[in-house]
Short mmCIF file of C-alpha atoms in Angstrom, two decimals:
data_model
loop_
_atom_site.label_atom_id
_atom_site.label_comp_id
_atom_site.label_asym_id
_atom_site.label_seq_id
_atom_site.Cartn_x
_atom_site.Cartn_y
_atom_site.Cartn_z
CA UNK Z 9 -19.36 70.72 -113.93
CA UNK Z 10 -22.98 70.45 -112.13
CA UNK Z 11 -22.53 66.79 -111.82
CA UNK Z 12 -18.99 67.21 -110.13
CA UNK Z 13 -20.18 69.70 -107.77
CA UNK Z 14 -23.49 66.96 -106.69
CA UNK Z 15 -20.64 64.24 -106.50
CA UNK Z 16 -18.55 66.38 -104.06
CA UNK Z 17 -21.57 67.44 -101.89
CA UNK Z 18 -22.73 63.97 -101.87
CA UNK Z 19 -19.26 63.13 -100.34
CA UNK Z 20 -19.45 65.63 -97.96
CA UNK Z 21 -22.76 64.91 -96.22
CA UNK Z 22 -21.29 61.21 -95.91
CA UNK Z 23 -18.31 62.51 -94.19
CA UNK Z 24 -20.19 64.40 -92.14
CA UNK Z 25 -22.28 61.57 -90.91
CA UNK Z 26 -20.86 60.20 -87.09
CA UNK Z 27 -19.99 56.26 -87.59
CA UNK Z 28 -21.81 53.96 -85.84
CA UNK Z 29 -20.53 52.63 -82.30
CA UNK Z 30 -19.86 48.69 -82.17
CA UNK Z 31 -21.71 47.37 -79.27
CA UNK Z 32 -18.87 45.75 -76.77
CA UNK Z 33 -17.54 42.75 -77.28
CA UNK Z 34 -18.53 39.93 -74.79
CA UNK Z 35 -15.42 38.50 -72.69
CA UNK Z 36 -15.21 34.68 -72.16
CA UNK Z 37 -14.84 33.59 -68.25
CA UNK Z 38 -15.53 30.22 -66.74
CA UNK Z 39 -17.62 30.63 -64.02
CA UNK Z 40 -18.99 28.87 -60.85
CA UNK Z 41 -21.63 28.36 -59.49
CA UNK Z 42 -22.03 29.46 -55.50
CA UNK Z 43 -22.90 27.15 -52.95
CA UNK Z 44 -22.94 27.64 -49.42
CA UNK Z 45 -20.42 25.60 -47.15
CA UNK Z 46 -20.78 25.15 -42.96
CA UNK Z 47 -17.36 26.82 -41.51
CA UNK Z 48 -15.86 24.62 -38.91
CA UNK Z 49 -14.25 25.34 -35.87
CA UNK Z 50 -11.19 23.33 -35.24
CA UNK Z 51 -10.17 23.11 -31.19
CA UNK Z 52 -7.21 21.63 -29.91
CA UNK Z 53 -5.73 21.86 -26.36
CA UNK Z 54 -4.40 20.46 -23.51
CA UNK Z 55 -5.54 19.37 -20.13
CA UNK Z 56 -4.40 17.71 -17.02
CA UNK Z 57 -6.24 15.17 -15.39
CA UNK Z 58 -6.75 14.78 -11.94
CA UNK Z 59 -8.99 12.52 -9.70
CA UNK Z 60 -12.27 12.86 -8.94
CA UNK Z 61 -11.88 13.08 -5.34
CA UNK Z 62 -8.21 13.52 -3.79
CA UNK Z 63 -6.95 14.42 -0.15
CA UNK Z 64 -3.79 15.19 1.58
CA UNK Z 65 -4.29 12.61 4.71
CA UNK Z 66 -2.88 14.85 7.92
CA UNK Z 67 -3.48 13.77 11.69
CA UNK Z 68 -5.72 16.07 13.82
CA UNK Z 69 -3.32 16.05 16.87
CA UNK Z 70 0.31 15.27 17.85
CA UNK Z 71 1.47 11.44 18.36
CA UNK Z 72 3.85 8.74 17.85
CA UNK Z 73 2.41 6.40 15.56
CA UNK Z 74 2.13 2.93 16.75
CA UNK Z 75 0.34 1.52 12.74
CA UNK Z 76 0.80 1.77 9.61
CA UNK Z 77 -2.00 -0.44 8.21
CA UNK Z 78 -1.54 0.47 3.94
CA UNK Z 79 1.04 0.12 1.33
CA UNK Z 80 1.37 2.52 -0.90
CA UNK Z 81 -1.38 1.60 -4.30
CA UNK Z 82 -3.63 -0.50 -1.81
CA UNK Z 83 -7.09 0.15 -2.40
CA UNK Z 84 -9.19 1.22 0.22
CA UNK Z 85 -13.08 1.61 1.52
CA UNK Z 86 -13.86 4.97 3.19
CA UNK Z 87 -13.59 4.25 6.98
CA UNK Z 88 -11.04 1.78 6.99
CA UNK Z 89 -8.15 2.21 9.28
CA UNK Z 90 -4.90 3.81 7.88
CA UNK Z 91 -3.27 5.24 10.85
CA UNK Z 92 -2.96 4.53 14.44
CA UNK Z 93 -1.31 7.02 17.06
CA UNK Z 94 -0.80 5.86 20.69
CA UNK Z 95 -3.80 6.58 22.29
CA UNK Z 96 -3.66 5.08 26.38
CA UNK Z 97 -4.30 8.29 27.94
CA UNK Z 98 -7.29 8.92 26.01
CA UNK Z 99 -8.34 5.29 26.56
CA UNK Z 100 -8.22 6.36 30.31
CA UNK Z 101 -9.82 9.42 29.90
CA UNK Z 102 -12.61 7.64 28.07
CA UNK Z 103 -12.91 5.43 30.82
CA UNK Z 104 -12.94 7.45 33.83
CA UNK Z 105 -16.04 9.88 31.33
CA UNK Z 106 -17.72 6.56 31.79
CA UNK Z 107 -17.37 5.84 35.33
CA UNK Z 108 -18.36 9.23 36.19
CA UNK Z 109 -21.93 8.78 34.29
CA UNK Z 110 -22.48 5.46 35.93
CA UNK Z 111 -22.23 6.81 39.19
CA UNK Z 112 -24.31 9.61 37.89
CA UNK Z 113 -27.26 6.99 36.54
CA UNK Z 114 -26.42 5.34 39.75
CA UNK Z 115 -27.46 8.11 42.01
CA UNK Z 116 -30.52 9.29 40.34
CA UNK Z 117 -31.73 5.34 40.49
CA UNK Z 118 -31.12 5.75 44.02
CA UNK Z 119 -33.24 9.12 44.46
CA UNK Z 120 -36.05 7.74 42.48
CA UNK Z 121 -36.43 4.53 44.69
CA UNK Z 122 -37.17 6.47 47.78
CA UNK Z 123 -41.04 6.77 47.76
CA UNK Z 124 -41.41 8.38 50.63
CA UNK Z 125 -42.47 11.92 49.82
CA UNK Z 126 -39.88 14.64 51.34
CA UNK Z 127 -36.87 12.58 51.95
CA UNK Z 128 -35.29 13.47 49.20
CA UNK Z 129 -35.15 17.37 48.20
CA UNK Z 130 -36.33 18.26 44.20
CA UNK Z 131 -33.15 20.23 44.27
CA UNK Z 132 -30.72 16.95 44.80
CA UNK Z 133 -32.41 15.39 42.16
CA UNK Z 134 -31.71 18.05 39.78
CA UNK Z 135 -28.56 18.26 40.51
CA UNK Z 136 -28.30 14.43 40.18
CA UNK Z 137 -29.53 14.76 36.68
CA UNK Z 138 -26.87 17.76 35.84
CA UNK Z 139 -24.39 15.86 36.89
CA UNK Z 140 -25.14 13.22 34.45
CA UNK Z 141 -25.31 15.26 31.84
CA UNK Z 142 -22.18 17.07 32.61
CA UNK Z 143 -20.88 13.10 32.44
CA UNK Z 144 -22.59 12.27 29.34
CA UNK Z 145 -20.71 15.46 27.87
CA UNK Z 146 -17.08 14.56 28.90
CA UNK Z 147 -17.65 11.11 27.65
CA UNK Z 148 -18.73 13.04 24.12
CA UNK Z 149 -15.53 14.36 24.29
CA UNK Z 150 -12.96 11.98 25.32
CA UNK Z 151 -14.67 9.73 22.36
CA UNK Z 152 -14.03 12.52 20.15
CA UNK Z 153 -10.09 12.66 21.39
CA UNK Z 154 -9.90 8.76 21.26
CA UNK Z 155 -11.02 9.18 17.57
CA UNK Z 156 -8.39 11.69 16.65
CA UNK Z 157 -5.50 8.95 17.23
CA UNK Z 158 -6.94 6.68 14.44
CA UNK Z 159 -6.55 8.44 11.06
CA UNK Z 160 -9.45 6.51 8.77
CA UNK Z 161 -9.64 6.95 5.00
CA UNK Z 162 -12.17 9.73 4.30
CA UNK Z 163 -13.73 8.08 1.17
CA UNK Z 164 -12.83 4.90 -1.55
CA UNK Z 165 -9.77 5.23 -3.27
CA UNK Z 166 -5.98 4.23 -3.89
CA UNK Z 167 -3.70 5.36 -1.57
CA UNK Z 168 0.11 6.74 -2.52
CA UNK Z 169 3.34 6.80 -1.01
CA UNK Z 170 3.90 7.48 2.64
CA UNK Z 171 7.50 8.50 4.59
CA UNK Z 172 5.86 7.83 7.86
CA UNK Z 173 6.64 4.48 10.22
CA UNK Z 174 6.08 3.10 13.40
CA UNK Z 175 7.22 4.76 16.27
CA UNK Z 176 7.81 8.12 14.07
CA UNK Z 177 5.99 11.28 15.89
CA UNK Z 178 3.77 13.14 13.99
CA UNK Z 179 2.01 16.67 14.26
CA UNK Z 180 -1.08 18.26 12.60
CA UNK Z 181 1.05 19.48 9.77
CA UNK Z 182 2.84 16.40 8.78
CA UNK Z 183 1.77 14.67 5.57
CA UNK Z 184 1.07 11.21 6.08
CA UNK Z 185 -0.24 10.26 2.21
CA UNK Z 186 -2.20 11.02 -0.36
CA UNK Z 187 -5.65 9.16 -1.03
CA UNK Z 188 -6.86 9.66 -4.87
CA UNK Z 189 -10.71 8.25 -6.15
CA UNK Z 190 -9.29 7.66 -9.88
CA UNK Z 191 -11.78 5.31 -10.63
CA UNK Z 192 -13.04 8.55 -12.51
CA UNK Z 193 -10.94 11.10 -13.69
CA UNK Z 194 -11.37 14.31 -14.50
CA UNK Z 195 -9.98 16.51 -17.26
CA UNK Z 196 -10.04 20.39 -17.79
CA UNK Z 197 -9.79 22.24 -21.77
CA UNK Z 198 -9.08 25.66 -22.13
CA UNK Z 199 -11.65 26.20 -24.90
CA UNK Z 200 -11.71 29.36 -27.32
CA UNK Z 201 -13.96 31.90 -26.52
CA UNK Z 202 -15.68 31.35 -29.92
CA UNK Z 203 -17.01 28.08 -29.51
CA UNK Z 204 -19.15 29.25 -26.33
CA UNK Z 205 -22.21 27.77 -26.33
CA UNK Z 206 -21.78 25.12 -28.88
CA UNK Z 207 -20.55 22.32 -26.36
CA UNK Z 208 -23.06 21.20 -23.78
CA UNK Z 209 -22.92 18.99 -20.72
CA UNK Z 210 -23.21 15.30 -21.86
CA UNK Z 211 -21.22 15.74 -25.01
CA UNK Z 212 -18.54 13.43 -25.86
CA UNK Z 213 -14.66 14.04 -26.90
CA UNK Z 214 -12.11 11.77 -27.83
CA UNK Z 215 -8.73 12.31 -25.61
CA UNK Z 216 -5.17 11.17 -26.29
CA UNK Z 217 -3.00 10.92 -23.57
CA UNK Z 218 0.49 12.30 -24.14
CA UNK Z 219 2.06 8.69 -22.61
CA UNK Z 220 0.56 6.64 -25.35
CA UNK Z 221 -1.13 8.72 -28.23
CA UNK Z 222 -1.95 5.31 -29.61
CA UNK Z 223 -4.39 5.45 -27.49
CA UNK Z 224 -7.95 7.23 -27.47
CA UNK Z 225 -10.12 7.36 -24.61
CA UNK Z 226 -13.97 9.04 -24.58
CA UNK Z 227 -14.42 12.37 -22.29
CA UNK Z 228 -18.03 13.39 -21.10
CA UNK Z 229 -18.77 16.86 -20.83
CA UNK Z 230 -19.71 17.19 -17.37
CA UNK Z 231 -19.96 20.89 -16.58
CA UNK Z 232 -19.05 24.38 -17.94
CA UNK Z 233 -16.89 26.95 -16.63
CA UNK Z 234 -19.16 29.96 -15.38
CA UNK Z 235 -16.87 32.98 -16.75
CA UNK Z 236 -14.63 33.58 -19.83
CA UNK Z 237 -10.92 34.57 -18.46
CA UNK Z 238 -10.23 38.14 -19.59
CA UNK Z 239 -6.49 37.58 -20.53
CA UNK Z 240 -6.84 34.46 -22.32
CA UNK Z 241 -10.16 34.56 -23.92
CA UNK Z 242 -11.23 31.07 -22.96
CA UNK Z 243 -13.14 29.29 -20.90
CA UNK Z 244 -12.88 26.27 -18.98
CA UNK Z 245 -14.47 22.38 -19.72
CA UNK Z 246 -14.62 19.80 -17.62
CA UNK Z 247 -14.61 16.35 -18.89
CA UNK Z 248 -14.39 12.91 -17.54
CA UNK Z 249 -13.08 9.87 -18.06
CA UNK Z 250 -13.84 6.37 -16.94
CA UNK Z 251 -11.01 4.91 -15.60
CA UNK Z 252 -12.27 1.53 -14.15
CA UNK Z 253 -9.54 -0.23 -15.35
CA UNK Z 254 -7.09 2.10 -13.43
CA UNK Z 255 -4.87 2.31 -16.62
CA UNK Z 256 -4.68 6.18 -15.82
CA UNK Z 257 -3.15 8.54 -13.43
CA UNK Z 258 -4.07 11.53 -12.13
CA UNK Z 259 -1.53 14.43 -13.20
CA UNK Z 260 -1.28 12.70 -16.99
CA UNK Z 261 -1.59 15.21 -19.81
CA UNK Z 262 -4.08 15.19 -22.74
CA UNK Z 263 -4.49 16.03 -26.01
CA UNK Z 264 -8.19 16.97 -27.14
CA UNK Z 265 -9.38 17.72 -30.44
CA UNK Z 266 -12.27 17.96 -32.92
CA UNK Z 267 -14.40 20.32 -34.58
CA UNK Z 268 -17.22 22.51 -34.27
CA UNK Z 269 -19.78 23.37 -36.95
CA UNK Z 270 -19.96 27.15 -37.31
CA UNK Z 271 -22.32 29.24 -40.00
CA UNK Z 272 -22.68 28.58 -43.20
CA UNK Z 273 -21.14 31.45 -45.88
CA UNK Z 274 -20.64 31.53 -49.56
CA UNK Z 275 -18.07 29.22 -50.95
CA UNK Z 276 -16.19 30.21 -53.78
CA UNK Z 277 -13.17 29.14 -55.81
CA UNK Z 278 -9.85 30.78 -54.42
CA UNK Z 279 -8.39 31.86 -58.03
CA UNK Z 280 -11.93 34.10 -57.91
CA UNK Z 281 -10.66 36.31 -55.19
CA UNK Z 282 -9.43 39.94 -56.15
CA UNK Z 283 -7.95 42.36 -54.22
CA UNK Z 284 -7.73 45.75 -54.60
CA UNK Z 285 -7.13 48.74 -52.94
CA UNK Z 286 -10.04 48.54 -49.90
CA UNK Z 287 -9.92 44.60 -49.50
CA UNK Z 288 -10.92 41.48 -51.58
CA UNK Z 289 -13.94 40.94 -53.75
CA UNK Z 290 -15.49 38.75 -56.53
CA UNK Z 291 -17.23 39.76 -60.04
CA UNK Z 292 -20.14 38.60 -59.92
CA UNK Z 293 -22.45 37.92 -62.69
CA UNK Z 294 -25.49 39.66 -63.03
CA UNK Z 295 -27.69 40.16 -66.51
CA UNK Z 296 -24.71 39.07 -68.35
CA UNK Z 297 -22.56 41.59 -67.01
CA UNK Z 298 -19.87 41.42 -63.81
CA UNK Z 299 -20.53 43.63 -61.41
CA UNK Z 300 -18.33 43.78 -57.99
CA UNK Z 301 -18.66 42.30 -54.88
CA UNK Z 302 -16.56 43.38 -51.92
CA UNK Z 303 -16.10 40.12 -49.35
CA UNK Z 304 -14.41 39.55 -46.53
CA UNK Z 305 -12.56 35.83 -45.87
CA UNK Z 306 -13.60 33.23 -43.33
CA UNK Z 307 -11.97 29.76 -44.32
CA UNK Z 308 -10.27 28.13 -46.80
CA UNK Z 309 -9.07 25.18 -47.21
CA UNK Z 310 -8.34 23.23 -50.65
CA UNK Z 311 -8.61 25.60 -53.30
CA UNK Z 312 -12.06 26.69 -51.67
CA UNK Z 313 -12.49 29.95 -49.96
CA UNK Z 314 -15.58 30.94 -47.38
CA UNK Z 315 -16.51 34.32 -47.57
CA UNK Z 316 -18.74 36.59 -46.24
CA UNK Z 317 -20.70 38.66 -48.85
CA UNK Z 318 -23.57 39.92 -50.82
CA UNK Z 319 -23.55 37.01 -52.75
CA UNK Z 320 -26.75 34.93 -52.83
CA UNK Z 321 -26.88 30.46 -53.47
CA UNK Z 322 -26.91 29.56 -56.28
CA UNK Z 323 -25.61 33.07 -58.30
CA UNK Z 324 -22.77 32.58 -60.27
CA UNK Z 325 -19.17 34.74 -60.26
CA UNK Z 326 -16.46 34.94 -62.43
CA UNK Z 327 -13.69 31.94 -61.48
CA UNK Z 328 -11.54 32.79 -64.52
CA UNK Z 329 -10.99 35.23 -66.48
CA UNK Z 330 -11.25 37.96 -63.49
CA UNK Z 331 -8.16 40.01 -65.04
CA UNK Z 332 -10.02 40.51 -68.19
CA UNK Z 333 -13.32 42.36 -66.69
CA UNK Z 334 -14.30 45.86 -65.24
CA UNK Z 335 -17.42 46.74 -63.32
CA UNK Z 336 -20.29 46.12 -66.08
CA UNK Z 337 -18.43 44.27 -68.59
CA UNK Z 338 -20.18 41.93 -70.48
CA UNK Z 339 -19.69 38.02 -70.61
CA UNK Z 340 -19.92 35.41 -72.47
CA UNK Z 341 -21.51 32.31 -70.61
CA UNK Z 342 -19.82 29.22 -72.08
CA UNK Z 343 -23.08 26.89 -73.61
CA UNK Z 344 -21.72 23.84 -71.51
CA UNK Z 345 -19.71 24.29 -68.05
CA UNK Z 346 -18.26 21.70 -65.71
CA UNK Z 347 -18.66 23.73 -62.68
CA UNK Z 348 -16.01 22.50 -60.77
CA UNK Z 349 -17.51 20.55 -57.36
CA UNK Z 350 -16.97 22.41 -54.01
CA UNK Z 351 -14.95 20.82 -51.79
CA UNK Z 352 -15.99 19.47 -48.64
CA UNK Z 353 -12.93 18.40 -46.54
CA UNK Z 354 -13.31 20.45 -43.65
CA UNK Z 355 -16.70 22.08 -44.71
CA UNK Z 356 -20.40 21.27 -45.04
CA UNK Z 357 -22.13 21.85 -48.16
CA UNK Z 358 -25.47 23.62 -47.98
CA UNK Z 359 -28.23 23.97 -50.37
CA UNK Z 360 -29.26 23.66 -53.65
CA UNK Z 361 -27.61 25.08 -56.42
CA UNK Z 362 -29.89 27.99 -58.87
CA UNK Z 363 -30.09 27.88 -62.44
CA UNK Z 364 -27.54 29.15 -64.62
CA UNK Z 365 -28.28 33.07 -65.49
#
């Protein structure tokens, strides 16, 4: 009876022990390894080219024309002659300016001969002199008329079309051509707003031009826009383009692209990514156990993902297996990994990666 009574307490105080708690079981992941990518800023637009020096060629006064000395795509030197209005009664005029200052010179020749002192009045010679220079003047000007009836080219270039012939009368406001330098051309890009101040003067794009994309062509950088437009959030770049070989036109369209290295940020397998309720975010690994890591996107592109984040080069996240862990669950780190390679099409690796934790 004593013995059964022992046995029973014995039971008891085992029952009445608490069991011990198994320490949690470690959940398998594959992970990867961060490294740190350049984001790139991909820019495409449009731009129309025009010449690098272009004018509207307009007489100065009314006339018939009595020359036409171009046809329309000759090349010309600045100061050659392109139009020629009838111009007699300014040849007169230019004349008669002429005469009058010779008999001007004339007269004051004659008033300084005279030697005898007081035969000739200091007042008559100054008006002698005055009256050349009033000469000289209206000579200045009927020049200056004479030179408005021959319409010269302003500077080197092609000329274009022109509706105007001999014999045709012609005011200030009539068109007579257009004269274009295209010997250079020069294209403007809308660029985004974002890329400001990562394209200098004296860089160099390559252009397509919408009539042959076949073809590529090099534009210079030659000079920013001052101000960012407020609507469009862009600002303007000026390129240029040699066009010696006069294979271009001004008014052609072009198509410019190419790409801008940006920061570098975290780059991290896309199947990593989680999302909950207040945005995306990794598990990353830390002392064997996943802790979480809110990020915000940047890029991807192939599988890869840039992100911006508390998460350091070289640290190491959870790539698979994310469904299976909770903040502070612990992992098992496989003994070998093939950490898959980052890919690089479109982004620049960076760094070095840390050892495995």
């Amino acid at each position: 009876m004593t013995a059964a009574l022992l046995l029973g307490a014995c039971q008891g105080e085992e029952a009445s022990e608490p069991p011990q708690q198994r320490a949690p079981q470690a959940v398998k992941i594959v992970p990867h390894e961060v490294s740190y990518a350049t984001d790139t800023v991909r820019v495409e637009a449009v731009g129309t080219a025009r010449a690098r020096a272009s004018a509207t060629i307009q007489a100065e006064v009314a006339g018939e024309v009595l020359a036409v000395n171009f046809t329309a795509g000759d090349k010309v030197s600045r100061g050659d002659v392109l139009i020629r209005l009838e111009s007699r009664a300014e040849q007169l005029a230019v004349e008669q300016a002429e005469v009058a200052r010779a008999d001007a010179q004339r007269l004051i020749d004659r008033y300084n001969r005279v030697s005898t002192p007081g035969v000739i009045a200091g007042n008559e010679l100054d008006r002698a002199e005055a009256a050349y220079d009033a000469a000289e003047i209206q000579l200045s000007i009927a020049r200056d008329a004479l030179g408005d009836r021959t319409i010269r080219a302003p500077f080197s270039g092609y000329v274009g079309l022109t509706d105007i012939d001999p014999g045709a009368r012609v005011t200030p406001d009539t068109v007579l051509t257009r004269l274009d330098d295209r010997d250079v051309l020069y294209v403007d890009f809308p660029v985004p707003e974002q890329t400001f101040g990562r394209i200098g003067a004296g860089d160099v794009f390559e252009v397509e031009p919408f009539s042959n994309p076949d073809k590529t062509y090099e534009a210079e950088v030659l000079t920013i826009d001052s101000a960012i437009d407020t609507q469009t959030r862009a600002y303007t770049v000026r390129t240029a383009i040699d066009n010696s070989e006069d294979q271009l036109r001004p008014g052609m369209s072009f198509r410019i692209g190419f790409e801008l290295p940006g920061q570098q940020y975290p780059s991290v397998p896309e199947a990593s990514i989680v999302w909950g309720g207040d945005g995306a975010f990794v598990w990353a690994v830390k002392n064997g156990e996943t802790t979480r890591v809110p990020v915000t996107i940047v890029n991807r592109t192939e599988g890869m993902v840039l992100v911006r984040g508390d998460i350091p080069e070289g640290s190491w996240i959870v790539e698979e297996g994310v469904q299976k862990v909770r903040q502070g669950t612990p992992v098992e780190m496989p003994a070998s990994r093939n950490v898959r390679p980052v890919a690089t099409n479109g982004l620049a690796s960076g760094g070095q990666a840390a050892a495995q934790p």
